[in-house]
XYZ file of C-alpha atoms in Angstrom:
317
model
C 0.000 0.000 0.000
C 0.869 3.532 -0.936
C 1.423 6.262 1.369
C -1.448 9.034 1.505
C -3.067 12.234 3.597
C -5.880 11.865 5.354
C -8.567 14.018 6.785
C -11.577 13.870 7.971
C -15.084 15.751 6.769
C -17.143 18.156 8.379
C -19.869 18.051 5.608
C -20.932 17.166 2.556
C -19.912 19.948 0.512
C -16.625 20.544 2.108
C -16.047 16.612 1.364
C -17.039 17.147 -2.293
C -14.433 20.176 -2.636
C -11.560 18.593 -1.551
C -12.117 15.589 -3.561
C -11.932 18.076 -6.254
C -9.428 20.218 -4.890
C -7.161 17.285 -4.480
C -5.329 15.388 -7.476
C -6.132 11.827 -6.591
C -8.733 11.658 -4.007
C -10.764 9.198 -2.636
C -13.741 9.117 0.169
C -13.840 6.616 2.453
C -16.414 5.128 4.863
C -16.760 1.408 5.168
C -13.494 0.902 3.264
C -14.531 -2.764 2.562
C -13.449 -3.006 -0.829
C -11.180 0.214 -1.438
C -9.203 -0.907 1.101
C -8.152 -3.994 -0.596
C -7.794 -2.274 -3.763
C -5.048 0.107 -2.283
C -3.485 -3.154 -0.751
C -2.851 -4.386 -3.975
C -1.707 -0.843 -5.267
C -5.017 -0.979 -8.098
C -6.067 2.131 -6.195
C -3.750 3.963 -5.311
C -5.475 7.695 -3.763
C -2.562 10.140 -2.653
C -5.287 11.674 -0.134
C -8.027 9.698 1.603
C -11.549 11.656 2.792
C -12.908 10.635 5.411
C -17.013 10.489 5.488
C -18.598 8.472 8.655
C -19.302 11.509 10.414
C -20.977 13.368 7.831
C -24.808 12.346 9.656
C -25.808 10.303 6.630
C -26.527 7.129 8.348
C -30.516 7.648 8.933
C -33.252 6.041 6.780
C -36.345 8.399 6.742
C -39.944 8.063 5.461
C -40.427 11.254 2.968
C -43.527 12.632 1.461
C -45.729 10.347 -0.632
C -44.468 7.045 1.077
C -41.159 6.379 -0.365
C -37.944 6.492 1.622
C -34.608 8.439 1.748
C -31.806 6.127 2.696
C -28.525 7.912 3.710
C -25.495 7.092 2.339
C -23.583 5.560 5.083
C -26.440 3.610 6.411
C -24.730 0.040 6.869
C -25.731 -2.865 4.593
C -26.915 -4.497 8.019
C -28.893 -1.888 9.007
C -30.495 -1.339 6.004
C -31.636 -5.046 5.466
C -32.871 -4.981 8.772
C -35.302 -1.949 8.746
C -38.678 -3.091 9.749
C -40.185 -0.508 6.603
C -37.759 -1.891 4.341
C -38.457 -5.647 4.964
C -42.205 -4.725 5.334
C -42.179 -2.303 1.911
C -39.133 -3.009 -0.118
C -38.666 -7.029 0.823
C -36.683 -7.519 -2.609
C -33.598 -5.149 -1.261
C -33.470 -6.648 1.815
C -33.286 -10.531 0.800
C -30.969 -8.828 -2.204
C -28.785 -6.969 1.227
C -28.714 -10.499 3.320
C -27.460 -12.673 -0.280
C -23.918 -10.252 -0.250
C -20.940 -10.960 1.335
C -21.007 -11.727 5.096
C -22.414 -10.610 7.767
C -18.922 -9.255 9.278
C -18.921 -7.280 5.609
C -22.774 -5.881 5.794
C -22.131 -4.591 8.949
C -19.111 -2.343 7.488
C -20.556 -1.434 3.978
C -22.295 1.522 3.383
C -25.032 2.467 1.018
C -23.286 4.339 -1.691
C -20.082 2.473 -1.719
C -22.327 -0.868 -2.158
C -23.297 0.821 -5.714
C -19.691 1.905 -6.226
C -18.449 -1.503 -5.889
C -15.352 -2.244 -8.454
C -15.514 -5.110 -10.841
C -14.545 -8.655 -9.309
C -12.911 -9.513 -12.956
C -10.051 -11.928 -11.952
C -7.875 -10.362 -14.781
C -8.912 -6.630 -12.962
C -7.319 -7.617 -9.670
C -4.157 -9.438 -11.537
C -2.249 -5.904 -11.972
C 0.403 -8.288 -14.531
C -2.659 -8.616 -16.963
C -3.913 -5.894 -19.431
C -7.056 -4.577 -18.324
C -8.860 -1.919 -19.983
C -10.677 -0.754 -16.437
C -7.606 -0.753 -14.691
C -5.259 0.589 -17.425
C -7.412 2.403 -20.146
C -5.555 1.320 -23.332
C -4.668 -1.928 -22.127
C -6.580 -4.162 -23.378
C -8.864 -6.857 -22.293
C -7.767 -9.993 -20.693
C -10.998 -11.376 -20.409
C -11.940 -11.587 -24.129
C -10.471 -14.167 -25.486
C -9.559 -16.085 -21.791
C -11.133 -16.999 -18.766
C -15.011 -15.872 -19.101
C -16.662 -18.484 -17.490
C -18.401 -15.777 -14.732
C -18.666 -12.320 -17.345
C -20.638 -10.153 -19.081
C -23.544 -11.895 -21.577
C -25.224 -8.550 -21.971
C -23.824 -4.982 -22.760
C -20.727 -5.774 -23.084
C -18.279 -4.340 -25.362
C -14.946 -5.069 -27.433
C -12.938 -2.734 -24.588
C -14.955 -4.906 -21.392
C -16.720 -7.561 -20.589
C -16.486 -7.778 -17.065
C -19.505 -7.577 -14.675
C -21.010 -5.697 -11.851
C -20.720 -7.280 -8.400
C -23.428 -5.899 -6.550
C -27.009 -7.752 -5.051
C -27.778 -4.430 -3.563
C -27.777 -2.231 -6.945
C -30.003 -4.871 -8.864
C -32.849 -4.402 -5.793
C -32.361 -0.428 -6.539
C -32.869 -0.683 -10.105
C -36.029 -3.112 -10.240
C -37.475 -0.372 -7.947
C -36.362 2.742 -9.571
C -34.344 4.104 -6.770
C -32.886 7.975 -7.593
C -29.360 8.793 -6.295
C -28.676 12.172 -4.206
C -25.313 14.134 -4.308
C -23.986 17.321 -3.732
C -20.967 18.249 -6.183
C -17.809 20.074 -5.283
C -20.128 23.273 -5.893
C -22.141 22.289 -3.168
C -25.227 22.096 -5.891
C -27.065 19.128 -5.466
C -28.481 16.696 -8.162
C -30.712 14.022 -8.045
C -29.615 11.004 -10.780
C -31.950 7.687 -11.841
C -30.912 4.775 -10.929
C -31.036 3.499 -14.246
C -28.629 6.688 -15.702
C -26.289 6.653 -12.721
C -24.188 2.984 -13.829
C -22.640 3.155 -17.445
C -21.553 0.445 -19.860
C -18.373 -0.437 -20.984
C -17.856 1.164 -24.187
C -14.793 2.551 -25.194
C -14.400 3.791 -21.499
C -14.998 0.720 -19.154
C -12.946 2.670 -16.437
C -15.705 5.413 -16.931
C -18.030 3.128 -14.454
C -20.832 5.930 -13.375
C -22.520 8.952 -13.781
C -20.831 11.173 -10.964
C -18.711 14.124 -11.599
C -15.037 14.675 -10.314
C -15.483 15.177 -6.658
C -18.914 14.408 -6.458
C -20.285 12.546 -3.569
C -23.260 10.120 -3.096
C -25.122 11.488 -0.207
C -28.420 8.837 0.237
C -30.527 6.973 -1.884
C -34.056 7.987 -2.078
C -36.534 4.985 -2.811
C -39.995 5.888 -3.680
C -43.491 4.693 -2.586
C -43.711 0.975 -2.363
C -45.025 -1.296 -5.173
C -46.839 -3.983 -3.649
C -47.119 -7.268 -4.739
C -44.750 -10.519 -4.459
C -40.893 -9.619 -3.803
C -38.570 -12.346 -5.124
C -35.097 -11.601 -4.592
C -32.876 -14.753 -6.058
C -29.152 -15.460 -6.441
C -27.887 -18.407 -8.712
C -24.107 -18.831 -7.376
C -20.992 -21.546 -6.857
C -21.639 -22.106 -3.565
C -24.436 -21.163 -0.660
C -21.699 -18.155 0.887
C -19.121 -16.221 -0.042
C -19.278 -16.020 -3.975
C -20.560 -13.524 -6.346
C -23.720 -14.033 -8.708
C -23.529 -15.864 -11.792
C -26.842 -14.833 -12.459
C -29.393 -12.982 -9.863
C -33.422 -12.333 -10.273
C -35.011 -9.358 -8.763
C -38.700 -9.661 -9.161
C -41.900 -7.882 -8.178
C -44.907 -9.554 -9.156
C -48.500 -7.776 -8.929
C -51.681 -9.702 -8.241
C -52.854 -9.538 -11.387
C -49.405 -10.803 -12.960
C -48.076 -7.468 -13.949
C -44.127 -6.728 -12.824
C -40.893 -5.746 -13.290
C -38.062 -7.670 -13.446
C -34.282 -7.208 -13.630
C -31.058 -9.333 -13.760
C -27.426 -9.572 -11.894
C -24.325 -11.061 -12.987
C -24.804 -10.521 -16.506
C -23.875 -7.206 -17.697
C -21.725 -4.261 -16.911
C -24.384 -2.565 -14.807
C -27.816 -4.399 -13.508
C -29.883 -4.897 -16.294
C -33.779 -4.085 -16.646
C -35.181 -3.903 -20.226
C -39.101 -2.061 -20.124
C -39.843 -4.516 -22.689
C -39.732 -7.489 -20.299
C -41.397 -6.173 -17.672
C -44.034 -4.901 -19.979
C -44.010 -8.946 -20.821
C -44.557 -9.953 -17.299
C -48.373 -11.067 -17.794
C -47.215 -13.410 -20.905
C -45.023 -15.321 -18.858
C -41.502 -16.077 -18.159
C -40.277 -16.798 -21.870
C -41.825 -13.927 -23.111
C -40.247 -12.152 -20.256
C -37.058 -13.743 -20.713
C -37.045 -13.326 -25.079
C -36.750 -9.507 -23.837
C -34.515 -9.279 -21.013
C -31.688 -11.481 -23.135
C -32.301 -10.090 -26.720
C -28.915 -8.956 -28.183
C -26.828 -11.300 -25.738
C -23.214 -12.012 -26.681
C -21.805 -15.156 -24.144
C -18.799 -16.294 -24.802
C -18.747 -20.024 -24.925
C -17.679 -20.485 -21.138
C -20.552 -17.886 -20.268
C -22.647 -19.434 -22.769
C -24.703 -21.420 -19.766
C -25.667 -18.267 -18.406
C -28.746 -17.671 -21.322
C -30.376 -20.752 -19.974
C -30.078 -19.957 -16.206
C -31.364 -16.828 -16.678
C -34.603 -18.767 -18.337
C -35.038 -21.586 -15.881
C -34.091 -19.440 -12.838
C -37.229 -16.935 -13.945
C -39.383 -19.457 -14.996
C -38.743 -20.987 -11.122
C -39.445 -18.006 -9.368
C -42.437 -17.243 -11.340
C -44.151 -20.525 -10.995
C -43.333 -20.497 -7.236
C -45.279 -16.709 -6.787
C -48.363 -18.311 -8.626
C -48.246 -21.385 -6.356
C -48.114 -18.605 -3.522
């Protein structure tokens, strides 16, 4: 690891300007994967910012029944929240299928969605990799693809995003809250605020230089059947190969979105407009344009049966 400056916040804004002010600056609250990114010198921030005590750790009901979830509310706490397991079930069953319980009670809200890539050849800093080293090239393409991207991928990337958490977010069109280095605020979609690869895989969101993640705003619940479920190599301790985050309504409307498969978690309207025709309809939409590779090649079908599963277990109630 690096040496590096430290300080610590007093707010918000004053976070977000030094982060700009300062060549090579990183915030920090959980630290539960940048710190093992600096270990093995992948990040390597000349000036850390501290955030816990920035008072963003409160979930609060807002006007017209959603909620606004702060951005260092713990993965724990979060999953826990009576309104969230009452309201929101799919993100807390998607919370309590990441990591470990030692993690969730570390991680934060916003650094859950800013999770880095678990691409094997991301973390190997003796392989080219276009999202570590713009330019480099991509080790994946051509080698080891077995857990990667089937969807949205591009010639530059194909690696995936590791979250449970950000999957939940997007099936229920969660909106992300920051202040900039400004001190303006700005509210961004879920659905805008993760990128594909492109030409810039290291480009991996919508935030601005110095611009910090201050909560997560949810809004009012949806009803119906939550279905949160995560197809991996063993029970613990392994990212998705595939994930399902479902709502379905009594009268077998829904939405629907995937993990595991793509560079960001993927929703397409067209499937969930596809709900009441059934999982392959639902399924012909959500996969249309995918690319495997022939080790991720198994991944079309498990996407198929896994929906088809959880859909026939909500109408058997």
């Amino acid at each position: 690891m690096r040496a590096f400056t430290y300080q610590r916040a007093q707010s918000p804004a004053e976070a977000a300007a030094a982060a700009q002010r300062t060549p090579g600056a990183k915030f920090i609250a959980g630290g539960t994967n940048l710190l093992d990114l600096m270990k093995l010198e992948i990040e390597t921030p000349q000036h850390l910012i501290d955030v816990n005590g920035l008072a963003l750790d409160k979930i609060e009901a807002i006007s017209g029944g959603g909620l606004r979830i702060g951005a260092l509310v713990r993965n724990t706490d979060l999953a826990a929240d009576q309104r969230v397991r009452r309201d929101y079930a799919v993100l807390s069953r998607a919370l309590l299928a990441g990591a470990s319980a030692q993690l969730r009670n570390k991680a934060t809200t916003a650094g859950n969605l800013l999770q880095r890539t678990r691409c094997p050849y991301f973390y190997d800093t003796n392989q080219p990799c276009n999202k570590r080293q713009p330019g480099s090239g991509c080790s994946a393409i051509g080698g080891y693809s077995r857990n990667h991207a089937i969807l949205g991928a591009s010639d530059a990337c194909i690696a995936t995003h590791p979250s449970d958490m950000a999957v939940a977010m997007q099936l229920l069109d969660a909106t992300v809250e920051t202040v900039k280095a400004d001190g303006a605020t700005r509210t961004i979609p879920i659905a805008d605020f993760h990128r594909l690869p492109g030409s810039t895989p290291n480009v991996e969101n919508a935030l601005m230089p110095g611009e910090l993640i201050t909560g997560v705003v949810l809004p009012k619940p949806l009803g119906g059947v939550h279905v949160y479920r995560k197809v991996r190599d063993r029970a613990s301790y392994a990212f998705a190969l595939v994930s399902v985050a479902a709502v379905v309504l009594p009268d077998g409307s829904g939405r629907v979105a995937l993990g595991g498969v793509a560079h960001k978690p993927w929703r397409v309207p067209a499937a969930d407009a596809s709900m009441p025709q059934g999982a392959k309809a639902v399924a012909e939409q959500l996969l249309a344009g995918a690319k495997p590779s022939a080790e991720s090649a198994f991944k079309v079908p498990l996407v198929q049966r896994t929906l088809a599963s959880i859909l026939a277990d909500v109408k058997k109630g």
